[in-house]
Amino acid sequence: LSAAVAPSTSLASQPPPQIPTSRCWPSQLMATTQAAAATLLLMVNLGALLLAGAVLTPHAWDGLTFKDTALAPHPGRLLVGQLRAPPSAADRDEYEACERVRFRRGVRAPSNAYSSAFYLCAPAFQLATNVHLWGVQGRGGLSGVAALFGLMSIVLGVALAHASFLYHASITVELNRLDVRFMMLFTLHNTWKCFYMGARLLLYPRLGTAAWRGLLR
């Protein structure tokens, strides 16, 4: 009897098999790392915007085209070079984003310019919630796709925040075009991400890997 019990006793005393930890973070460490990364992203980019607002001068926009609004000294015409508006215009006129233009400042529309920092909420949210960015495996092979979408959201969100700041700081045609392009890219990317992830979560379990890849082709 002792001989029969011995094997089971020795098996019970053995430690459980070790699971590789390369892609398995402790949940508390993961949450702390994500929160720290999101906070760092916000601090760095907010600091960059504030520093730009402090060092920019009205001459920073010389050579760019002031946007075609009634604020220009010659309404209806684009103005290239330094903007010299009459003193009365600087006190009363607004541009298309419903804010007075400070013609003699480096940041001509500060409320709209600094509020561009809210675009940083999207990349900060990605860093704080998207565990796939940190190498965590997902079900159905979603980790790589989710990480790529998250990374693109971070890059486009940060770029949009800075492009929007520069446009409202300058109110120039060139930077307005840059701002619009990043807005379109950011919107199209996130729209496609929602459709793709929704379709994959709904259809992948039913179709399987081969059928899903064939559907994408």
GROMACS .gro file of C-alpha atoms in nm:
model
  217
    1LEU     CA    1   0.000   0.000   0.000
    2SER     CA    2   0.282   0.237   0.086
    3ALA     CA    3   0.442   0.165  -0.248
    4ALA     CA    4   0.115   0.246  -0.426
    5VAL     CA    5   0.068   0.572  -0.238
    6ALA     CA    6   0.425   0.689  -0.283
    7PRO     CA    7   0.395   0.792  -0.649
    8SER     CA    8   0.085   1.001  -0.588
    9THR     CA    9   0.248   1.165  -0.286
   10SER     CA   10   0.557   1.255  -0.484
   11LEU     CA   11   0.344   1.399  -0.765
   12ALA     CA   12   0.144   1.610  -0.522
   13SER     CA   13   0.461   1.749  -0.367
   14GLN     CA   14   0.599   1.865  -0.700
   15PRO     CA   15   0.565   2.240  -0.774
   16PRO     CA   16   0.319   2.337  -1.050
   17PRO     CA   17   0.468   2.394  -1.396
   18GLN     CA   18   0.597   2.742  -1.454
   19ILE     CA   19   0.410   2.951  -1.710
   20PRO     CA   20   0.630   3.177  -1.927
   21THR     CA   21   0.592   3.535  -1.813
   22SER     CA   22   0.722   3.714  -2.123
   23ARG     CA   23   0.365   3.801  -2.224
   24CYS     CA   24   0.193   3.772  -1.888
   25TRP     CA   25   0.233   4.081  -1.672
   26PRO     CA   26   0.093   4.105  -1.319
   27SER     CA   27  -0.228   4.303  -1.346
   28GLN     CA   28  -0.122   4.568  -1.094
   29LEU     CA   29   0.212   4.625  -1.267
   30MET     CA   30   0.037   4.645  -1.603
   31ALA     CA   31  -0.213   4.903  -1.478
   32THR     CA   32   0.065   5.111  -1.318
   33THR     CA   33   0.277   5.100  -1.634
   34GLN     CA   34  -0.014   5.200  -1.856
   35ALA     CA   35  -0.113   5.489  -1.629
   36ALA     CA   36   0.247   5.612  -1.612
   37ALA     CA   37   0.283   5.598  -1.992
   38ALA     CA   38  -0.043   5.789  -2.045
   39THR     CA   39   0.058   6.052  -1.790
   40LEU     CA   40   0.403   6.092  -1.947
   41LEU     CA   41   0.251   6.136  -2.294
   42LEU     CA   42   0.019   6.408  -2.165
   43MET     CA   43   0.294   6.590  -1.975
   44VAL     CA   44   0.543   6.587  -2.264
   45ASN     CA   45   0.296   6.708  -2.525
   46LEU     CA   46   0.127   6.965  -2.301
   47GLY     CA   47   0.471   7.096  -2.215
   48ALA     CA   48   0.556   7.122  -2.585
   49LEU     CA   49   0.239   7.319  -2.657
   50LEU     CA   50   0.294   7.555  -2.365
   51LEU     CA   51   0.657   7.607  -2.462
   52ALA     CA   52   0.558   7.682  -2.821
   53GLY     CA   53   0.303   7.934  -2.701
   54ALA     CA   54   0.568   8.103  -2.487
   55VAL     CA   55   0.835   8.135  -2.755
   56LEU     CA   56   0.628   8.207  -3.068
   57THR     CA   57   0.621   8.565  -3.191
   58PRO     CA   58   0.403   8.733  -3.457
   59HIS     CA   59   0.697   8.710  -3.696
   60ALA     CA   60   0.690   8.330  -3.670
   61TRP     CA   61   0.414   8.328  -3.931
   62ASP     CA   62   0.579   8.566  -4.177
   63GLY     CA   63   0.581   8.416  -4.521
   64LEU     CA   64   0.265   8.211  -4.464
   65THR     CA   65  -0.076   8.303  -4.606
   66PHE     CA   66  -0.326   8.455  -4.366
   67LYS     CA   67  -0.657   8.276  -4.405
   68ASP     CA   68  -0.913   8.441  -4.634
   69THR     CA   69  -1.154   8.608  -4.392
   70ALA     CA   70  -1.299   8.952  -4.345
   71LEU     CA   71  -1.023   9.022  -4.094
   72ALA     CA   72  -0.756   9.079  -4.354
   73PRO     CA   73  -0.671   9.441  -4.428
   74HIS     CA   74  -0.812   9.376  -4.777
   75PRO     CA   75  -1.117   9.150  -4.735
   76GLY     CA   76  -1.154   8.883  -4.996
   77ARG     CA   77  -0.782   8.860  -5.070
   78LEU     CA   78  -0.521   8.627  -4.928
   79LEU     CA   79  -0.240   8.801  -4.746
   80VAL     CA   80   0.112   8.660  -4.761
   81GLY     CA   81   0.370   8.780  -4.515
   82GLN     CA   82   0.341   8.975  -4.192
   83LEU     CA   83  -0.014   9.065  -4.099
   84ARG     CA   84  -0.063   9.432  -4.015
   85ALA     CA   85  -0.424   9.482  -3.921
   86PRO     CA   86  -0.565   9.817  -3.816
   87PRO     CA   87  -0.573   9.865  -3.438
   88SER     CA   88  -0.953   9.866  -3.432
   89ALA     CA   89  -0.971   9.524  -3.599
   90ALA     CA   90  -0.761   9.365  -3.328
   91ASP     CA   91  -1.020   9.466  -3.070
   92ARG     CA   92  -1.343   9.349  -3.227
   93ASP     CA   93  -1.308   9.100  -3.511
   94GLU     CA   94  -1.345   8.722  -3.497
   95TYR     CA   95  -1.237   8.458  -3.740
   96GLU     CA   96  -1.428   8.148  -3.849
   97ALA     CA   97  -1.370   7.961  -3.520
   98CYS     CA   98  -1.558   8.224  -3.318
   99GLU     CA   99  -1.266   8.385  -3.138
  100ARG     CA  100  -1.103   8.726  -3.161
  101VAL     CA  101  -0.777   8.729  -3.347
  102ARG     CA  102  -0.481   8.871  -3.155
  103PHE     CA  103  -0.294   9.001  -3.458
  104ARG     CA  104   0.012   9.111  -3.266
  105ARG     CA  105   0.069   8.788  -3.072
  106GLY     CA  106   0.248   8.469  -3.159
  107VAL     CA  107  -0.065   8.269  -3.075
  108ARG     CA  108  -0.343   8.458  -3.253
  109ALA     CA  109  -0.635   8.251  -3.121
  110PRO     CA  110  -0.523   8.118  -2.783
  111SER     CA  111  -0.851   7.961  -2.670
  112ASN     CA  112  -0.883   7.749  -2.982
  113ALA     CA  113  -0.509   7.681  -2.997
  114TYR     CA  114  -0.464   7.555  -2.641
  115SER     CA  115  -0.792   7.361  -2.644
  116SER     CA  116  -0.632   7.147  -2.915
  117ALA     CA  117  -0.468   6.965  -2.625
  118PHE     CA  118  -0.794   6.776  -2.577
  119TYR     CA  119  -0.701   6.570  -2.883
  120LEU     CA  120  -0.434   6.414  -2.662
  121CYS     CA  121  -0.708   6.236  -2.467
  122ALA     CA  122  -0.740   5.974  -2.743
  123PRO     CA  123  -0.375   5.861  -2.744
  124ALA     CA  124  -0.359   5.879  -2.365
  125PHE     CA  125  -0.669   5.656  -2.346
  126GLN     CA  126  -0.503   5.407  -2.581
  127LEU     CA  127  -0.191   5.389  -2.364
  128ALA     CA  128  -0.399   5.352  -2.049
  129THR     CA  129  -0.637   5.079  -2.175
  130ASN     CA  130  -0.492   4.893  -2.477
  131VAL     CA  131  -0.300   4.606  -2.317
  132HIS     CA  132  -0.200   4.470  -2.659
  133LEU     CA  133   0.046   4.759  -2.694
  134TRP     CA  134   0.246   4.590  -2.419
  135GLY     CA  135   0.262   4.248  -2.585
  136VAL     CA  136  -0.036   4.088  -2.410
  137GLN     CA  137  -0.191   3.810  -2.617
  138GLY     CA  138  -0.555   3.837  -2.720
  139ARG     CA  139  -0.809   3.577  -2.823
  140GLY     CA  140  -0.843   3.486  -3.188
  141GLY     CA  141  -0.510   3.639  -3.288
  142LEU     CA  142  -0.628   3.992  -3.212
  143SER     CA  143  -0.316   4.109  -3.026
  144GLY     CA  144  -0.118   4.219  -3.333
  145VAL     CA  145  -0.410   4.394  -3.501
  146ALA     CA  146  -0.520   4.569  -3.181
  147ALA     CA  147  -0.164   4.682  -3.110
  148LEU     CA  148  -0.126   4.824  -3.463
  149PHE     CA  149  -0.456   5.010  -3.446
  150GLY     CA  150  -0.366   5.145  -3.103
  151LEU     CA  151  -0.025   5.263  -3.218
  152MET     CA  152  -0.175   5.443  -3.518
  153SER     CA  153  -0.435   5.609  -3.295
  154ILE     CA  154  -0.158   5.738  -3.069
  155VAL     CA  155   0.052   5.875  -3.356
  156LEU     CA  156  -0.241   6.041  -3.535
  157GLY     CA  157  -0.389   6.181  -3.212
  158VAL     CA  158  -0.062   6.346  -3.112
  159ALA     CA  159  -0.007   6.479  -3.467
  160LEU     CA  160  -0.360   6.620  -3.480
  161ALA     CA  161  -0.319   6.799  -3.148
  162HIS     CA  162  -0.005   6.976  -3.267
  163ALA     CA  163  -0.139   7.051  -3.615
  164SER     CA  164  -0.456   7.202  -3.469
  165PHE     CA  165  -0.253   7.413  -3.228
  166LEU     CA  166  -0.035   7.545  -3.508
  167TYR     CA  167  -0.333   7.633  -3.725
  168HIS     CA  168  -0.519   7.828  -3.456
  169ALA     CA  169  -0.196   7.991  -3.344
  170SER     CA  170  -0.126   8.117  -3.696
  171ILE     CA  171  -0.464   8.120  -3.876
  172THR     CA  172  -0.285   8.053  -4.202
  173VAL     CA  173  -0.396   7.865  -4.510
  174GLU     CA  174  -0.099   7.628  -4.514
  175LEU     CA  175  -0.141   7.511  -4.156
  176ASN     CA  176  -0.518   7.493  -4.198
  177ARG     CA  177  -0.464   7.241  -4.477
  178LEU     CA  178  -0.232   7.041  -4.252
  179ASP     CA  179  -0.489   7.047  -3.971
  180VAL     CA  180  -0.770   6.931  -4.202
  181ARG     CA  181  -0.561   6.646  -4.340
  182PHE     CA  182  -0.481   6.514  -3.996
  183MET     CA  183  -0.846   6.546  -3.892
  184MET     CA  184  -0.949   6.338  -4.194
  185LEU     CA  185  -0.680   6.076  -4.130
  186PHE     CA  186  -0.770   6.052  -3.762
  187THR     CA  187  -1.143   6.019  -3.836
  188LEU     CA  188  -1.100   5.767  -4.117
  189HIS     CA  189  -0.856   5.558  -3.916
  190ASN     CA  190  -1.083   5.533  -3.613
  191THR     CA  191  -1.392   5.469  -3.828
  192TRP     CA  192  -1.216   5.183  -4.006
  193LYS     CA  193  -1.085   5.051  -3.675
  194CYS     CA  194  -1.436   5.034  -3.528
  195PHE     CA  195  -1.577   4.858  -3.836
  196TYR     CA  196  -1.287   4.612  -3.861
  197MET     CA  197  -1.273   4.520  -3.493
  198GLY     CA  198  -1.651   4.489  -3.473
  199ALA     CA  199  -1.667   4.266  -3.780
  200ARG     CA  200  -1.380   4.052  -3.659
  201LEU     CA  201  -1.523   4.001  -3.314
  202LEU     CA  202  -1.859   3.902  -3.463
  203LEU     CA  203  -1.750   3.696  -3.764
  204TYR     CA  204  -1.413   3.545  -3.673
  205PRO     CA  205  -1.551   3.290  -3.422
  206ARG     CA  206  -1.808   3.175  -3.679
  207LEU     CA  207  -1.587   3.169  -3.989
  208GLY     CA  208  -1.251   3.056  -3.858
  209THR     CA  209  -0.906   3.173  -3.960
  210ALA     CA  210  -0.902   3.053  -4.322
  211ALA     CA  211  -1.247   3.185  -4.409
  212TRP     CA  212  -1.175   3.521  -4.239
  213ARG     CA  213  -0.854   3.569  -4.436
  214GLY     CA  214  -1.033   3.476  -4.756
  215LEU     CA  215  -1.303   3.731  -4.680
  216LEU     CA  216  -1.040   4.004  -4.641
  217ARG     CA  217  -0.897   3.917  -4.982
   0.00000   0.00000   0.00000
